[in-house]
Amino acid sequence: MSLYEQDFWAWCRVQAQALCSGHLAGLDLVNLADEIEEAGQADENELLSRLEVLFIHLLKWRFQPARRGRSWRLSIAEQRRKIARRLERSPSLKHKLPGILVDAYGDAVLGAERETGLDASVFPAESPWTFEQIMDAAFLPEEGH
């Protein structure tokens, strides 16, 4: 059994030391490449997840006006900040936004249906908002928006 399979943390340290010292022959290239790719995928997954949560709260805000409150407003603000920070740290994700937004909105409709008890048919089939709108700190959807 390899160090990678036995102790991932120790394997990471060995790989980092080999890279820093220039001992490239000691690198586990196959697993290292997989881990680097997974790290990039993790950034994309985080962005998708945060957009989903943002969409859920925007849908709840729009379709349950009687239940609006500080908690939803703060969750919306928090997700916006974290999405912006993720895109600042990984700007190449911006070119993937159109597809990520479609996926996040579709997942959010399911989440909003679960959390609100409203039927999914109540919510628009596609996001009624642009990325710029959902990221605008002053934007909260009202009826008709």
Coordinates of N, CA, C and O in Angstrom, one line a residue:
M1 N 0.8 -1.2 0.0 CA 0.0 0.0 0.0 C 0.9 1.2 0.0 O 1.8 1.4 0.8
S2 N 0.6 2.2 -0.9 CA 1.4 3.4 -1.0 C 1.1 4.4 0.1 O 0.1 4.3 0.8
L3 N 2.0 5.3 0.3 CA 1.9 6.4 1.3 C 0.6 7.2 1.0 O -0.2 7.5 1.9
Y4 N 0.3 7.4 -0.3 CA -0.9 8.1 -0.7 C -2.2 7.4 -0.2 O -3.1 8.0 0.3
E5 N -2.2 6.1 -0.2 CA -3.3 5.3 0.3 C -3.3 5.2 1.8 O -4.4 5.1 2.4
Q6 N -2.1 5.2 2.4 CA -2.0 5.0 3.9 C -2.3 6.3 4.7 O -2.9 6.2 5.7
D7 N -1.7 7.4 4.2 CA -1.7 8.6 5.0 C -1.6 9.8 4.1 O -0.5 10.2 3.7
F8 N -2.8 10.3 3.7 CA -2.9 11.3 2.7 C -2.1 12.6 3.1 O -1.4 13.2 2.4
W9 N -2.3 13.0 4.4 CA -1.6 14.2 4.9 C -0.1 14.0 4.8 O 0.6 15.0 4.3
A10 N 0.4 12.9 5.2 CA 1.9 12.7 5.1 C 2.3 12.7 3.6 O 3.4 13.3 3.3
W11 N 1.5 12.1 2.8 CA 1.8 12.1 1.3 C 1.9 13.5 0.8 O 2.8 13.9 0.0
C12 N 1.0 14.4 1.2 CA 1.0 15.8 0.8 C 2.3 16.5 1.2 O 2.9 17.2 0.4
R13 N 2.7 16.2 2.4 CA 3.9 16.8 2.9 C 5.1 16.4 2.1 O 6.0 17.2 1.8
V14 N 5.2 15.1 1.8 CA 6.3 14.6 1.0 C 6.3 15.2 -0.3 O 7.4 15.6 -0.9
Q15 N 5.1 15.3 -0.9 CA 5.1 15.9 -2.3 C 5.5 17.4 -2.3 O 6.2 17.8 -3.1
A16 N 5.0 18.1 -1.3 CA 5.4 19.5 -1.1 C 6.9 19.7 -0.9 O 7.5 20.5 -1.6
Q17 N 7.5 18.8 -0.1 CA 8.9 18.9 0.1 C 9.7 18.6 -1.1 O 10.7 19.3 -1.4
A18 N 9.2 17.6 -1.9 CA 9.9 17.2 -3.1 C 9.8 18.4 -4.1 O 10.8 18.7 -4.8
L19 N 8.7 19.0 -4.2 CA 8.5 20.2 -5.1 C 9.4 21.3 -4.7 O 10.1 21.9 -5.5
C20 N 9.4 21.6 -3.4 CA 10.2 22.8 -2.9 C 11.7 22.6 -3.1 O 12.4 23.5 -3.3
S21 N 12.1 21.3 -2.9 CA 13.6 21.0 -3.0 C 14.0 20.7 -4.4 O 15.2 20.6 -4.7
G22 N 13.1 20.7 -5.3 CA 13.4 20.4 -6.7 C 13.7 18.9 -7.1 O 14.2 18.6 -8.1
H23 N 13.3 18.0 -6.1 CA 13.5 16.6 -6.4 C 12.2 16.1 -7.1 O 11.4 15.3 -6.5
L24 N 12.2 16.4 -8.4 CA 11.0 16.0 -9.1 C 10.8 14.6 -9.4 O 9.7 14.1 -9.6
A25 N 11.9 13.8 -9.4 CA 11.9 12.4 -9.6 C 11.1 11.7 -8.4 O 10.6 10.6 -8.6
G26 N 11.1 12.3 -7.3 CA 10.4 11.7 -6.1 C 8.9 12.0 -6.1 O 8.2 11.6 -5.1
L27 N 8.4 12.7 -7.1 CA 7.0 13.1 -7.1 C 6.1 11.9 -7.5 O 6.5 11.1 -8.4
D28 N 5.0 11.8 -7.0 CA 3.9 10.8 -7.3 C 3.0 11.5 -8.4 O 2.0 12.1 -8.0
L29 N 3.5 11.6 -9.6 CA 2.9 12.4 -10.6 C 1.4 12.1 -10.9 O 0.6 13.0 -11.1
V30 N 1.1 10.8 -10.9 CA -0.3 10.5 -11.3 C -1.3 11.0 -10.2 O -2.3 11.6 -10.5
N31 N -0.9 10.7 -8.9 CA -1.8 11.1 -7.8 C -1.8 12.6 -7.6 O -2.8 13.2 -7.3
L32 N -0.6 13.2 -7.8 CA -0.5 14.6 -7.7 C -1.3 15.3 -8.7 O -2.0 16.3 -8.4
A33 N -1.3 14.9 -10.0 CA -2.2 15.5 -11.0 C -3.6 15.3 -10.6 O -4.4 16.3 -10.8
D34 N -4.0 14.2 -10.2 CA -5.4 14.0 -9.8 C -5.8 14.9 -8.6 O -6.9 15.5 -8.7
E35 N -5.0 15.1 -7.7 CA -5.3 16.0 -6.5 C -5.4 17.4 -7.0 O -6.2 18.2 -6.5
I36 N -4.5 17.8 -7.9 CA -4.6 19.2 -8.4 C -5.9 19.4 -9.1 O -6.6 20.5 -8.9
E37 N -6.3 18.5 -9.9 CA -7.5 18.6 -10.7 C -8.7 18.6 -9.7 O -9.6 19.4 -9.9
E38 N -8.7 17.8 -8.7 CA -9.8 17.8 -7.7 C -9.8 19.1 -6.9 O -10.9 19.5 -6.5
A39 N -8.7 19.7 -6.6 CA -8.7 21.0 -5.9 C -9.4 22.0 -6.8 O -10.2 22.8 -6.3
G40 N -9.1 22.0 -8.1 CA -9.8 23.0 -9.0 C -11.3 22.7 -9.0 O -12.1 23.6 -9.0
Q41 N -11.7 21.4 -9.0 CA -13.1 21.0 -9.0 C -13.8 21.5 -7.7 O -14.9 21.8 -7.7
A42 N -13.0 21.4 -6.6 CA -13.6 21.8 -5.3 C -14.0 23.3 -5.4 O -15.0 23.7 -4.8
D43 N -13.2 24.1 -6.0 CA -13.5 25.6 -6.2 C -14.8 25.7 -6.9 O -15.7 26.5 -6.6
E44 N -15.0 25.0 -8.0 CA -16.2 25.1 -8.8 C -17.4 24.6 -8.0 O -18.5 25.2 -8.1
N45 N -17.2 23.5 -7.3 CA -18.3 23.0 -6.5 C -18.7 23.9 -5.4 O -19.9 24.1 -5.1
E46 N -17.7 24.6 -4.8 CA -18.1 25.6 -3.8 C -18.9 26.8 -4.4 O -19.9 27.2 -3.8
L47 N -18.5 27.2 -5.6 CA -19.2 28.3 -6.2 C -20.6 27.8 -6.5 O -21.6 28.6 -6.3
L48 N -20.8 26.7 -7.1 CA -22.1 26.1 -7.3 C -23.0 26.1 -6.1 O -24.1 26.5 -6.1
S49 N -22.4 25.6 -5.0 CA -23.1 25.5 -3.8 C -23.6 26.8 -3.2 O -24.7 27.0 -2.8
R50 N -22.7 27.8 -3.2 CA -23.0 29.1 -2.7 C -24.0 29.8 -3.6 O -24.9 30.5 -3.1
L51 N -24.0 29.6 -4.9 CA -25.0 30.2 -5.8 C -26.3 29.5 -5.5 O -27.4 30.2 -5.6
E52 N -26.3 28.2 -5.3 CA -27.6 27.5 -5.0 C -28.2 28.1 -3.7 O -29.4 28.4 -3.7
V53 N -27.5 28.3 -2.7 CA -28.0 28.9 -1.4 C -28.5 30.3 -1.7 O -29.6 30.7 -1.2
L54 N -27.8 31.1 -2.4 CA -28.2 32.4 -2.8 C -29.5 32.4 -3.5 O -30.5 33.1 -3.1
F55 N -29.6 31.6 -4.5 CA -30.9 31.5 -5.3 C -32.0 31.0 -4.4 O -33.2 31.5 -4.5
I56 N -31.8 30.0 -3.5 CA -32.9 29.6 -2.6 C -33.4 30.7 -1.8 O -34.6 30.9 -1.7
H57 N -32.5 31.5 -1.2 CA -33.0 32.6 -0.4 C -33.6 33.7 -1.2 O -34.6 34.4 -0.7
L58 N -33.2 34.0 -2.4 CA -33.8 34.9 -3.3 C -35.2 34.5 -3.7 O -36.2 35.2 -3.7
L59 N -35.4 33.2 -4.0 CA -36.7 32.6 -4.3 C -37.6 32.7 -3.1 O -38.8 33.1 -3.2
K60 N -37.1 32.3 -1.9 CA -37.9 32.4 -0.7 C -38.3 33.9 -0.5 O -39.5 34.2 -0.1
W61 N -37.4 34.8 -0.7 CA -37.7 36.2 -0.5 C -38.8 36.7 -1.4 O -39.7 37.4 -1.0
R62 N -38.7 36.3 -2.7 CA -39.7 36.7 -3.7 C -41.0 36.0 -3.5 O -42.0 36.7 -3.6
F63 N -41.1 34.7 -3.1 CA -42.3 34.0 -3.1 C -42.9 33.8 -1.7 O -44.0 33.2 -1.6
Q64 N -42.2 34.2 -0.7 CA -42.8 34.1 0.6 C -42.6 35.5 1.4 O -41.9 35.6 2.4
P65 N -43.2 36.5 0.8 CA -42.9 37.9 1.4 C -43.3 38.0 2.8 O -42.7 38.8 3.6
A66 N -44.3 37.3 3.3 CA -44.7 37.4 4.7 C -43.7 36.8 5.6 O -43.8 37.1 6.8
R67 N -42.8 36.0 5.1 CA -41.8 35.4 6.0 C -40.4 36.0 5.9 O -39.5 35.5 6.5
R68 N -40.3 37.1 5.2 CA -39.0 37.8 5.1 C -38.5 38.2 6.4 O -39.3 38.6 7.3
G69 N -37.2 38.1 6.6 CA -36.6 38.5 7.8 C -35.2 38.7 7.7 O -34.5 38.6 6.7
R70 N -34.6 39.1 8.9 CA -33.2 39.4 9.0 C -32.3 38.2 8.6 O -31.3 38.4 7.9
S71 N -32.7 37.0 9.0 CA -31.9 35.8 8.7 C -31.7 35.6 7.2 O -30.6 35.3 6.7
W72 N -32.8 35.8 6.4 CA -32.7 35.6 5.0 C -31.8 36.7 4.4 O -31.0 36.4 3.5
R73 N -32.0 37.9 4.8 CA -31.3 39.0 4.3 C -29.8 38.8 4.5 O -28.9 39.1 3.7
L74 N -29.4 38.4 5.7 CA -28.0 38.1 6.1 C -27.5 37.0 5.3 O -26.3 37.0 4.9
S75 N -28.2 35.9 5.1 CA -27.8 34.8 4.3 C -27.5 35.2 2.9 O -26.5 34.8 2.3
I76 N -28.4 36.1 2.3 CA -28.1 36.6 1.0 C -26.8 37.4 0.9 O -26.0 37.2 0.0
A77 N -26.7 38.3 1.9 CA -25.4 39.1 1.9 C -24.2 38.2 2.1 O -23.2 38.4 1.4
E78 N -24.3 37.2 2.9 CA -23.1 36.3 3.2 C -22.7 35.6 1.9 O -21.6 35.5 1.6
Q79 N -23.7 35.0 1.2 CA -23.4 34.2 0.0 C -22.8 35.1 -1.0 O -21.9 34.7 -1.7
R80 N -23.3 36.4 -1.2 CA -22.8 37.3 -2.2 C -21.3 37.6 -1.9 O -20.5 37.5 -2.8
R81 N -21.0 37.8 -0.6 CA -19.6 38.0 -0.3 C -18.7 36.8 -0.6 O -17.6 37.0 -1.1
K82 N -19.2 35.7 -0.2 CA -18.4 34.4 -0.4 C -18.2 34.1 -1.9 O -17.2 33.6 -2.3
I83 N -19.3 34.3 -2.7 CA -19.2 34.1 -4.1 C -18.2 35.1 -4.7 O -17.3 34.7 -5.5
A84 N -18.3 36.3 -4.4 CA -17.3 37.3 -4.9 C -15.9 37.0 -4.5 O -15.0 37.1 -5.4
R85 N -15.7 36.5 -3.3 CA -14.3 36.2 -2.9 C -13.8 34.9 -3.6 O -12.7 34.9 -4.0
R86 N -14.7 33.9 -3.9 CA -14.3 32.8 -4.6 C -13.9 33.1 -6.0 O -12.9 32.7 -6.6
L87 N -14.7 34.0 -6.7 CA -14.3 34.5 -8.0 C -13.1 35.3 -8.1 O -12.4 35.3 -9.1
E88 N -12.8 36.1 -7.0 CA -11.6 36.8 -6.9 C -10.4 35.9 -6.8 O -9.3 36.1 -7.5
R89 N -10.5 34.8 -6.1 CA -9.4 33.9 -5.9 C -9.2 32.9 -7.1 O -8.2 32.4 -7.3
S90 N -10.3 32.7 -7.8 CA -10.3 31.8 -8.9 C -11.0 32.5 -10.1 O -12.1 32.0 -10.5
P91 N -10.4 33.5 -10.7 CA -11.1 34.3 -11.7 C -11.4 33.5 -13.0 O -12.3 33.8 -13.7
S92 N -10.7 32.4 -13.2 CA -10.9 31.6 -14.4 C -12.3 30.9 -14.3 O -12.8 30.4 -15.4
L93 N -12.9 30.8 -13.2 CA -14.2 30.2 -13.0 C -15.3 31.1 -13.7 O -16.4 30.6 -14.0
K94 N -15.0 32.4 -13.9 CA -16.0 33.3 -14.5 C -16.4 32.8 -15.9 O -17.6 33.0 -16.2
H95 N -15.6 32.2 -16.6 CA -16.0 31.7 -18.0 C -17.0 30.5 -17.9 O -17.7 30.2 -18.8
K96 N -17.0 29.9 -16.7 CA -17.9 28.7 -16.5 C -19.2 29.2 -15.9 O -20.1 28.3 -15.7
L97 N -19.4 30.4 -15.5 CA -20.6 30.9 -14.8 C -21.9 30.6 -15.5 O -22.8 30.2 -14.9
P98 N -22.0 30.7 -16.9 CA -23.3 30.5 -17.5 C -23.8 29.1 -17.1 O -25.0 28.9 -16.7
G99 N -23.0 28.1 -17.3 CA -23.4 26.7 -16.9 C -23.6 26.5 -15.4 O -24.6 25.8 -15.0
I100 N -22.7 27.0 -14.6 CA -22.9 26.9 -13.2 C -24.2 27.6 -12.7 O -24.9 27.0 -11.8
L101 N -24.5 28.7 -13.3 CA -25.7 29.4 -12.9 C -27.0 28.6 -13.2 O -27.9 28.5 -12.4
V102 N -27.0 27.9 -14.4 CA -28.1 27.1 -14.7 C -28.2 25.9 -13.8 O -29.3 25.6 -13.3
D103 N -27.1 25.3 -13.5 CA -27.2 24.2 -12.5 C -27.6 24.6 -11.1 O -28.4 24.0 -10.5
A104 N -27.0 25.7 -10.7 CA -27.3 26.2 -9.3 C -28.8 26.6 -9.2 O -29.4 26.3 -8.2
Y105 N -29.3 27.2 -10.2 CA -30.7 27.6 -10.2 C -31.7 26.4 -10.2 O -32.6 26.3 -9.4
G106 N -31.4 25.4 -11.0 CA -32.2 24.2 -11.0 C -32.2 23.5 -9.7 O -33.2 23.1 -9.2
D107 N -31.0 23.4 -9.0 CA -30.9 22.8 -7.7 C -31.6 23.7 -6.7 O -32.3 23.2 -5.8
A108 N -31.6 25.0 -6.8 CA -32.2 25.9 -5.9 C -33.7 25.8 -5.9 O -34.4 25.9 -4.9
V109 N -34.3 25.6 -7.1 CA -35.7 25.4 -7.2 C -36.2 24.2 -6.4 O -37.1 24.3 -5.6
L110 N -35.4 23.1 -6.4 CA -35.7 21.9 -5.6 C -35.6 22.3 -4.1 O -36.4 21.9 -3.3
G111 N -34.5 23.0 -3.8 CA -34.3 23.4 -2.4 C -35.4 24.3 -1.9 O -35.9 24.2 -0.8
A112 N -35.8 25.3 -2.7 CA -36.8 26.2 -2.3 C -38.2 25.5 -2.2 O -39.0 25.8 -1.3
E113 N -38.4 24.5 -3.1 CA -39.7 23.7 -3.0 C -39.7 23.0 -1.6 O -40.7 23.0 -0.9
R114 N -38.6 22.4 -1.3 CA -38.4 21.7 0.0 C -38.6 22.6 1.2 O -39.3 22.3 2.2
E115 N -38.0 23.7 1.2 CA -38.0 24.6 2.3 C -39.2 25.5 2.5 O -39.6 25.9 3.6
T116 N -39.9 25.7 1.4 CA -41.1 26.6 1.4 C -42.4 25.8 1.5 O -43.4 26.3 1.9
G117 N -42.4 24.6 1.0 CA -43.6 23.8 0.9 C -44.4 24.2 -0.4 O -45.4 23.6 -0.7
L118 N -43.9 25.1 -1.1 CA -44.6 25.5 -2.4 C -44.2 24.5 -3.5 O -43.2 23.9 -3.4
D119 N -45.1 24.4 -4.4 CA -44.9 23.5 -5.6 C -43.8 24.1 -6.5 O -43.8 25.3 -6.7
A120 N -43.0 23.3 -7.1 CA -41.9 23.8 -8.0 C -42.5 24.6 -9.1 O -41.8 25.5 -9.6
S121 N -43.7 24.3 -9.5 CA -44.3 25.0 -10.6 C -44.5 26.5 -10.3 O -44.7 27.3 -11.2
V122 N -44.5 26.9 -9.1 CA -44.6 28.3 -8.6 C -43.4 29.1 -9.1 O -43.5 30.3 -9.4
F123 N -42.3 28.5 -9.1 CA -41.0 29.2 -9.4 C -40.8 29.2 -10.9 O -41.1 28.2 -11.6
P124 N -40.2 30.2 -11.4 CA -39.8 30.3 -12.8 C -38.9 29.1 -13.2 O -38.0 28.7 -12.4
A125 N -39.1 28.6 -14.4 CA -38.3 27.4 -14.9 C -36.8 27.8 -15.0 O -35.9 27.0 -14.8
E126 N -36.6 29.0 -15.4 CA -35.2 29.6 -15.5 C -35.1 30.8 -14.6 O -36.0 31.5 -14.3
S127 N -33.8 31.1 -14.2 CA -33.6 32.2 -13.3 C -34.2 33.5 -14.0 O -33.8 33.8 -15.1
P128 N -35.0 34.2 -13.2 CA -35.5 35.5 -13.7 C -34.5 36.6 -13.5 O -34.7 37.8 -13.9
W129 N -33.3 36.3 -12.9 CA -32.4 37.3 -12.6 C -31.0 37.1 -13.3 O -30.6 35.9 -13.4
T130 N -30.3 38.1 -13.6 CA -29.0 38.0 -14.1 C -28.0 37.8 -13.0 O -28.3 38.1 -11.8
F131 N -26.8 37.4 -13.4 CA -25.7 37.3 -12.4 C -25.5 38.6 -11.7 O -25.3 38.7 -10.5
E132 N -25.5 39.7 -12.5 CA -25.2 41.0 -12.0 C -26.3 41.4 -10.9 O -26.0 42.0 -9.9
Q133 N -27.6 41.1 -11.2 CA -28.6 41.3 -10.2 C -28.4 40.6 -8.9 O -28.5 41.2 -7.9
I134 N -28.2 39.3 -9.0 CA -28.1 38.5 -7.8 C -26.9 38.9 -7.0 O -26.9 38.7 -5.7
M135 N -25.9 39.5 -7.6 CA -24.7 39.9 -6.9 C -24.8 41.3 -6.4 O -23.9 41.8 -5.6
D136 N -25.8 42.1 -6.8 CA -26.0 43.5 -6.4 C -26.4 43.6 -5.0 O -27.5 43.1 -4.6
A137 N -25.6 44.2 -4.1 CA -25.9 44.3 -2.7 C -27.3 44.9 -2.4 O -27.9 44.7 -1.4
A138 N -27.7 45.8 -3.3 CA -29.0 46.5 -3.1 C -30.2 45.7 -3.7 O -31.3 46.1 -3.4
F139 N -30.0 44.6 -4.4 CA -31.1 43.9 -5.0 C -31.7 42.9 -4.1 O -31.0 42.0 -3.6
L140 N -33.0 43.0 -4.0 CA -33.8 42.0 -3.4 C -35.1 41.9 -4.2 O -35.7 42.9 -4.5
P141 N -35.4 40.7 -4.7 CA -36.5 40.6 -5.6 C -37.9 40.8 -5.0 O -38.2 40.3 -3.9
E142 N -38.7 41.7 -5.6 CA -40.0 42.0 -5.2 C -41.0 41.3 -6.2 O -40.6 40.8 -7.2
E143 N -42.2 41.4 -5.9 CA -43.3 40.8 -6.8 C -43.1 41.3 -8.2 O -42.9 42.5 -8.4
G144 N -43.1 40.4 -9.2 CA -43.0 40.8 -10.5 C -41.5 40.9 -11.0 O -41.3 41.2 -12.2
H145 N -40.6 40.7 -10.1 CA -39.1 40.7 -10.4 C -38.5 39.3 -10.2 O -38.6 38.8 -9.3

